[in-house]
Coordinates of C-alpha atoms in Angstrom, one line a residue:
Chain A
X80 CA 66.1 87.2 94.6
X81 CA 65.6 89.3 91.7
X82 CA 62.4 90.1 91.7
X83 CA 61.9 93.3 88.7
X84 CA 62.9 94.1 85.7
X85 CA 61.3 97.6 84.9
X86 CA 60.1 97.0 80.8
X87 CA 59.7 101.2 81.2
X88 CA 63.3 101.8 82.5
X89 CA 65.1 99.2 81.0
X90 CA 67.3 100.1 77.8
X91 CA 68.1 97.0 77.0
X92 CA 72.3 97.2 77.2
X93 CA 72.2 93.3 78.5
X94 CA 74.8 94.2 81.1
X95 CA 72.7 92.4 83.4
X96 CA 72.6 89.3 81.4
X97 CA 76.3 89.9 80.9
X98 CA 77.1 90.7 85.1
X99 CA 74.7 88.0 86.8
X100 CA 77.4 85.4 88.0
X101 CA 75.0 82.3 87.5
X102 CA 73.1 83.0 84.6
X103 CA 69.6 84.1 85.6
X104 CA 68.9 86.1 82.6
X105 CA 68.0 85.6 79.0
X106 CA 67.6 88.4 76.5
X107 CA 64.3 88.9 74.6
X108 CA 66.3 90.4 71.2
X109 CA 62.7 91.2 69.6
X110 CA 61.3 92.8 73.2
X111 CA 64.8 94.1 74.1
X112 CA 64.4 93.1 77.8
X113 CA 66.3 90.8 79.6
X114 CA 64.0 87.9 81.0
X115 CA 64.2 86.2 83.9
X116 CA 64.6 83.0 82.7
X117 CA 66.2 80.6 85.7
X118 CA 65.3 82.7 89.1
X119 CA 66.2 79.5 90.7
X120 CA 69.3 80.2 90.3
X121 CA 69.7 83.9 92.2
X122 CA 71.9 84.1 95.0
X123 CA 70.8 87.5 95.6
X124 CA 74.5 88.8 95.1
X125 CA 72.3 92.1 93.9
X126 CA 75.5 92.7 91.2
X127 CA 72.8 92.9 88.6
X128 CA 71.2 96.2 90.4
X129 CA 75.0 97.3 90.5
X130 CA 75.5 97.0 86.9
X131 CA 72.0 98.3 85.7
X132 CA 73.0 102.1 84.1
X133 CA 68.9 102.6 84.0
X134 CA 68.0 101.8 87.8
X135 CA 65.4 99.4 86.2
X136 CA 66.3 96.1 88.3
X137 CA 65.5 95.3 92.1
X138 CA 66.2 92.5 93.8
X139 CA 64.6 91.7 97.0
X140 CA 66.4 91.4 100.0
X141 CA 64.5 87.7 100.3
X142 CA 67.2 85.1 98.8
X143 CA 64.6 82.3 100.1
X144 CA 61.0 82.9 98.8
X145 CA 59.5 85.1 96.7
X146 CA 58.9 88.7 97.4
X147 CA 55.8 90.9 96.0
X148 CA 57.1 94.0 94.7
X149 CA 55.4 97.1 93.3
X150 CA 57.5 99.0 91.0
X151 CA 55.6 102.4 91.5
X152 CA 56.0 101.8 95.1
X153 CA 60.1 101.1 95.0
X154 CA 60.1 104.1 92.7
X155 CA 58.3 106.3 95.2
X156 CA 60.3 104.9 98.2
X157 CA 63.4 105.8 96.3
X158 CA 65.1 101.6 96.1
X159 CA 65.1 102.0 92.7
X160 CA 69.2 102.1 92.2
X161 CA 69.3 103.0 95.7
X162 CA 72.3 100.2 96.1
X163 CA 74.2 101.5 93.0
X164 CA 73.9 104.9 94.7
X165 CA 74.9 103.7 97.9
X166 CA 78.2 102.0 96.8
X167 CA 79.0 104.8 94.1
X168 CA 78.6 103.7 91.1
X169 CA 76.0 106.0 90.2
X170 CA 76.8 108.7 87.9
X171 CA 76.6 112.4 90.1
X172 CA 76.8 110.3 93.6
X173 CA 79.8 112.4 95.8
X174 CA 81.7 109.3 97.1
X175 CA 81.7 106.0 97.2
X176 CA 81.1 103.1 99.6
X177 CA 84.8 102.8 100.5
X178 CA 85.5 106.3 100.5
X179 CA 83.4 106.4 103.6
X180 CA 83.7 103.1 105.1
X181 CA 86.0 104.6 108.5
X182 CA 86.8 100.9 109.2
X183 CA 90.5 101.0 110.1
X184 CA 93.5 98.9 108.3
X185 CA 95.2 96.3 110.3
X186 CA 98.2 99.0 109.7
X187 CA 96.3 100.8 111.8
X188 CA 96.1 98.9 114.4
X189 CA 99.6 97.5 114.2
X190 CA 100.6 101.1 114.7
X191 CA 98.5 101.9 117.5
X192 CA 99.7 99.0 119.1
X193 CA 103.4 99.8 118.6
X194 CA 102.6 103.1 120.2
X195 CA 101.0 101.7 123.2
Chain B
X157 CA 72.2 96.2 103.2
X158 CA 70.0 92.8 102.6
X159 CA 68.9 93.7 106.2
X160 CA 68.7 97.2 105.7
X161 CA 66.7 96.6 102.7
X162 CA 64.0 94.0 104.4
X163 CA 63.7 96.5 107.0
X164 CA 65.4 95.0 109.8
X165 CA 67.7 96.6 112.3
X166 CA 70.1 94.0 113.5
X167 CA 71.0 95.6 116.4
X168 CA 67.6 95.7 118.1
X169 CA 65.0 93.3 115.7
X170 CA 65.0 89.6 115.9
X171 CA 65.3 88.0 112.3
X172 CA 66.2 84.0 111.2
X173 CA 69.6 83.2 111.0
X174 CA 70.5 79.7 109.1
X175 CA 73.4 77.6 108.6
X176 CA 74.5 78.1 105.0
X177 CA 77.7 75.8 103.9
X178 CA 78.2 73.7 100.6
X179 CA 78.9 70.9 102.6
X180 CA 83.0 70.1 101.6
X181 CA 85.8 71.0 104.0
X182 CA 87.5 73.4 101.7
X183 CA 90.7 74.3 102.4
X184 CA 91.5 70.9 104.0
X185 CA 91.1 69.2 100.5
X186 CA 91.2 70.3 97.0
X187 CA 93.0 69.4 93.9
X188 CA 96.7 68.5 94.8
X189 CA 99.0 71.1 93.9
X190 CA 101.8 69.9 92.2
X191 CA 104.6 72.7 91.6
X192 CA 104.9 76.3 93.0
X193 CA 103.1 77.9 90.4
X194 CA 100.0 76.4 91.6
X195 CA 99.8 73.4 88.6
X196 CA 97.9 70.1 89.3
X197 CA 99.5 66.6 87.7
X198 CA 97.4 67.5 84.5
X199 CA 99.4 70.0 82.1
X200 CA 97.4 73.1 82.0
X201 CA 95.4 73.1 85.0
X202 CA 96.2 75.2 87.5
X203 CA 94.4 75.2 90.8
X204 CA 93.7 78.5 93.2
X205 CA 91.5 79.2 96.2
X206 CA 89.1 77.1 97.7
X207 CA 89.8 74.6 95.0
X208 CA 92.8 73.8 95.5
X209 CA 94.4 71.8 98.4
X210 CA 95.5 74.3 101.6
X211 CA 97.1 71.6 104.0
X212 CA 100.7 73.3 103.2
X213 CA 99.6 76.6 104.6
X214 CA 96.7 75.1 107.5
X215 CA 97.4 71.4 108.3
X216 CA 94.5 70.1 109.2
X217 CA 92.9 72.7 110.2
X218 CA 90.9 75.6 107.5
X219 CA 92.3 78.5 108.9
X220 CA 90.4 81.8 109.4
X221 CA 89.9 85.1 107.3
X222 CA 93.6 86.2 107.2
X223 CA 95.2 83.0 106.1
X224 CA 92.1 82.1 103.4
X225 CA 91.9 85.9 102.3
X226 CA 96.4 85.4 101.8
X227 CA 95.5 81.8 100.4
X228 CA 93.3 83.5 98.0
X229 CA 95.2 86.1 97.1
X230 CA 98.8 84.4 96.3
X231 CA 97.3 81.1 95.0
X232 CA 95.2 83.4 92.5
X233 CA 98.3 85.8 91.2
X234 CA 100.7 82.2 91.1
X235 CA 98.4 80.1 89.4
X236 CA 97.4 83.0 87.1
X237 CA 101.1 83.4 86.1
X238 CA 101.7 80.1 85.5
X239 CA 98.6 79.5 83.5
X240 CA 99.6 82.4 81.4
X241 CA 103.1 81.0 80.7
X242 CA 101.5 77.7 80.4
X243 CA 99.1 79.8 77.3
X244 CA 102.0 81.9 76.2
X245 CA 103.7 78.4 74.9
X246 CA 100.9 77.9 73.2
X247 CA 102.0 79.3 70.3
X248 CA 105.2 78.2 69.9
X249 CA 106.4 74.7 68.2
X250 CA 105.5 71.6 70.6
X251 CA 103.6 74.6 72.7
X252 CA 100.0 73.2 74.1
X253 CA 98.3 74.0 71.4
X254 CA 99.8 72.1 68.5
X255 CA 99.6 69.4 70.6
X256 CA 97.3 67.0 69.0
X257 CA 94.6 66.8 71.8
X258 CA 91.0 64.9 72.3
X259 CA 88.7 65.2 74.9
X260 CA 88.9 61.7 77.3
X261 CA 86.2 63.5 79.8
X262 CA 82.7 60.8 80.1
X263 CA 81.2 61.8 83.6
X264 CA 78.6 64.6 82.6
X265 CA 79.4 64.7 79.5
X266 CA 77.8 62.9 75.5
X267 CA 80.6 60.9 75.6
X268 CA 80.1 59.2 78.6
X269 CA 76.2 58.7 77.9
X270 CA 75.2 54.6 78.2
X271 CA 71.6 55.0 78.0
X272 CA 68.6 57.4 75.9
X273 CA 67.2 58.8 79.3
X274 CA 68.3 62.5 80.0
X275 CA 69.9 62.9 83.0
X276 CA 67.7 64.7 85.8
X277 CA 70.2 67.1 87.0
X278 CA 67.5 68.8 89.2
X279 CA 67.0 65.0 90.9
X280 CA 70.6 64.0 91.2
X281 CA 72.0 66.9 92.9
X282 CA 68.8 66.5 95.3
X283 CA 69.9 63.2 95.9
X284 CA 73.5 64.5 96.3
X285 CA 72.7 67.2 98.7
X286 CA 70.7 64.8 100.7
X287 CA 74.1 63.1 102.2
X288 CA 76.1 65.5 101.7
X289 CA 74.5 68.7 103.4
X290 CA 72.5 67.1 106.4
X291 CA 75.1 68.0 109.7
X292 CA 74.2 64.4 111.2
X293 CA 76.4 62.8 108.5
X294 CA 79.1 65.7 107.3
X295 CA 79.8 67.0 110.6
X296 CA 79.0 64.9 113.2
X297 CA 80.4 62.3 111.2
X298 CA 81.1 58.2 112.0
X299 CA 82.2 55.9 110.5
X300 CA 79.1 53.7 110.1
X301 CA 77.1 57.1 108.8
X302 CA 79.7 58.0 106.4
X303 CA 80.5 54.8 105.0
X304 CA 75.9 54.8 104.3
X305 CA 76.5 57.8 102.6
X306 CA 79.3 56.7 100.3
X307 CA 77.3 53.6 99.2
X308 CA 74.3 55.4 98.3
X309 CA 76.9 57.7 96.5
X310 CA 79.0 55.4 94.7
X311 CA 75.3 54.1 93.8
X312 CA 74.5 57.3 92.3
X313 CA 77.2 57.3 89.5
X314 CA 74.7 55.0 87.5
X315 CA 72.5 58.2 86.9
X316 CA 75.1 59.8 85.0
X317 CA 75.2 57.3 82.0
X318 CA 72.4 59.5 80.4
X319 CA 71.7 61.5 77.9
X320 CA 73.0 65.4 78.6
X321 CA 71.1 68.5 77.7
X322 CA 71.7 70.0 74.6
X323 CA 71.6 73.4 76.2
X324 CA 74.4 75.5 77.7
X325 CA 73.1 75.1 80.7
X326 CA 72.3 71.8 80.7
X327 CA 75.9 70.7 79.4
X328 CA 76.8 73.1 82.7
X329 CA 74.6 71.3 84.9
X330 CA 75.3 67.7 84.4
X331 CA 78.6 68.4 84.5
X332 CA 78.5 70.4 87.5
X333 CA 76.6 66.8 89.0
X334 CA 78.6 64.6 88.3
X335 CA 82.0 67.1 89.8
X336 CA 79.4 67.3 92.8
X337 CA 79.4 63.6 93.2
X338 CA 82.8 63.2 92.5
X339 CA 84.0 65.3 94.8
X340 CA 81.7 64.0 98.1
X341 CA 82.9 60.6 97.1
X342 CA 86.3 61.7 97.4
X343 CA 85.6 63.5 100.7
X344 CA 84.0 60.7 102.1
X345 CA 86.6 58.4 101.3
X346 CA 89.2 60.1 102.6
X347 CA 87.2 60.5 106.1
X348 CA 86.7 56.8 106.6
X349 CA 90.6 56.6 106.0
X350 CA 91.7 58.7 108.3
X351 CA 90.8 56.4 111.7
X352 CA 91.5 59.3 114.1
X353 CA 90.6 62.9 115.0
X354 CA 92.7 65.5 113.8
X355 CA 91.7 69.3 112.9
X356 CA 89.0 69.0 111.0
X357 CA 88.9 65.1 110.2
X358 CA 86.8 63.9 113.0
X359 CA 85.3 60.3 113.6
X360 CA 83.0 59.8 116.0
X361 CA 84.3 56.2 116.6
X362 CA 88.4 57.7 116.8
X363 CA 87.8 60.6 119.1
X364 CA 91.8 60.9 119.6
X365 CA 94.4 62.1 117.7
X366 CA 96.8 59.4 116.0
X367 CA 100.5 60.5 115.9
X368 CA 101.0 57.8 113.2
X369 CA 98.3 59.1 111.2
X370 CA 100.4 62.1 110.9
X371 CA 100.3 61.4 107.0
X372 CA 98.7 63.6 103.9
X373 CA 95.8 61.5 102.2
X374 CA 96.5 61.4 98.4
X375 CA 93.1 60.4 96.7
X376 CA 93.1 59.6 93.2
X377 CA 90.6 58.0 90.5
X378 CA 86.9 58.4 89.7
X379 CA 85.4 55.3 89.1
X380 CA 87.9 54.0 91.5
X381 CA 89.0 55.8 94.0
X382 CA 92.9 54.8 95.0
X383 CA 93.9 55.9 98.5
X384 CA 98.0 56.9 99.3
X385 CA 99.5 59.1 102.2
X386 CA 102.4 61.1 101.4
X387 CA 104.6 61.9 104.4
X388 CA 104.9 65.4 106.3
X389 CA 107.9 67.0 107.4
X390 CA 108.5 66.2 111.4
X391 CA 106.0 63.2 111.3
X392 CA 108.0 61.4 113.4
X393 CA 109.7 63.6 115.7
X394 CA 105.6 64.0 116.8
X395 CA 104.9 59.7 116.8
X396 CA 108.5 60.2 119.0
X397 CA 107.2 62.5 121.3
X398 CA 104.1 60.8 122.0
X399 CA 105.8 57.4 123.2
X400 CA 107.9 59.1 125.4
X401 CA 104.6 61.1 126.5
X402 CA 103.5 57.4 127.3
X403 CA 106.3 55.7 128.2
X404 CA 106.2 58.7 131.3
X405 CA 102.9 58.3 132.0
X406 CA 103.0 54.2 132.4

């Protein structure tokens, strides 16, 4: 479940209120943070940590229970943003997650097959 | 990448595994599509996926990745076509929109509302869940367990004559209820009317398959629930088949 919202690396663009499927956020217009107002309601589909531009969300891999987190921690370990990285989104990452995803297209197989 | 992420290494750690399911059978029921382009009997609803009724493509059965991921896909681009032509009218003279429409929704909903006590959404779909999710009723299912379950469903229905939220989400969730109840009372009516086992209809009570229950179940109604069948191409080349089958065997 989402488990941080980083009030130092957040700037406030609400595409995480705007991307979470089920509504977990709300936005605090005079703090210009989103809160996480409904956590009951994460399915731990981790789009918000896509979507985040300032690396400032993490969402434990936990979709059960609550997790303790320690955002200097996650920083240091490098998790912060480390799956917008990981599937490309991030700006100055060399490829993306289905550039080098090698598993083959049933075409693939169909022509292997053919071959054989 | 969850496991990844937790620290696990699935190919050499030992970590839970659970059964995770919503508790309906999918693509073996769904809203009854009612024209190529994916539309229901009501105008403008159009029905894709998961939520709408498969048995054309699988039977009885809920097919596998291919035929759901194909299901998905073609149901999606027909249904979004023909709710954009459906839209595109909307414009025009006699089009949907000059159409002089009210709201006849009630379950979930203000207008449906009989008494001052708010609705417990949180309760209800507890209550819900609680014969609808546990694998004793939904899967391994008989007719004396599922026909429990439906009365205390059908029992349930009072809950929803109360007052809803004024918040977004609380509009969303009693209406989300009362399509949750809705839809396992439907399910579990159309199981106790199917007196056999066939793909994924099973009664523990008809273990066999039933040639002449080679019929489509047609459910309609909410408060009452009106069961039909609607007949299948070949039905009765199979019941054919299967008296001869006997007719050898005697």
């Amino acid at each position: 479940m989402i488990e941080l919202v980083s009030a130092e690396r957040c700037i406030g663009c609400k595409l995480c209120v705007k991307a979470c499927p089920t509504n977990v956020f709300d936005m605090d217009e005079a703090a210009k943070l989103p809160v996480i107002a409904r956590l009951e309601d994460c399915q731990t589909c981790f789009m918000c940590e896509a979507y985040c531009p300032a690396d400032a969300l993490y969402v434990a891999p936990q979709a059960e229970a609550r997790a303790e987190v320690d955002e200097i921690a996650l920083a240091a370990a490098g998790m912060l943003g480390s799956w917008r990285r990981e599937i490309g989104w991030s700006k100055g990452t060399d490829s993306t997650m289905a550039e080098r995803d090698t598993t083959p297209f049933f075409e693939t197989f169909t022509e292997r097959y053919r071959q054989a | 990448m969850p496991l990844e992420r937790a620290g696990i290494d699935p190919f050499k750690d030992k970590f839970p595994l659970t059964l995770r399911y919503e508790g309906t059978m999918r693509g073996t029921g769904g809203l009854r599509l009612a024209g190529e382009d994916c539309r229901t009997t009501v105008a403008g609803l159009y029905a894709a996926g998961d939520a709408a009724s498969r048995e054309r493509v699988m039977g009885a059965v809920s097919g596998g990745g291919a035929y759901n991921a194909s299901w998905a896909i073609c149901s999606g681009c027909w249904s979004g076509r023909g709710a954009a032509r459906h839209a595109l009218g909307a414009g025009k003279s006699g089009g949907p929109d000059r159409r002089a429409l009210k709201p006849v929704g009630r379950h979930g909903l203000e207008a449906g509302r009989e008494t001052d006590a708010p609705i417990d959404t949180t309760a209800l779909v507890g209550d819900i869940q609680r014969d609808v999710l546990p694998l004793n009723i939904n899967f391994y299912r008989s007719e004396s367990g599922v026909a429990g379950a439906l009365g205390r469903l059908d029992a349930l229905r009072e809950a929803l004559g109360g007052s809803v939220p004024g918040t977004v989400q609380g509009r969303v969730r009693a209406r989300e209820a009362a399509g949750m109840l809705t839809v396992a009372r439907w399910m579990y009516t159309a199981a106790l009317a199917r007196k056999e086992t066939r793909g994924l209809a099973a009664l523990t009570e008809y273990p066999a398959l039933d040639p002449r229950q080679t019929h489509r179940l047609i459910l309609s109604g909410i408060d009452g629930i009106a069961v039909g069948t609607e007949r299948v191409p070949h039905a009765e080349e199979l019941g054919r088949a299967d008296g001869q089958a006997k007719g050898e065997a005697s």
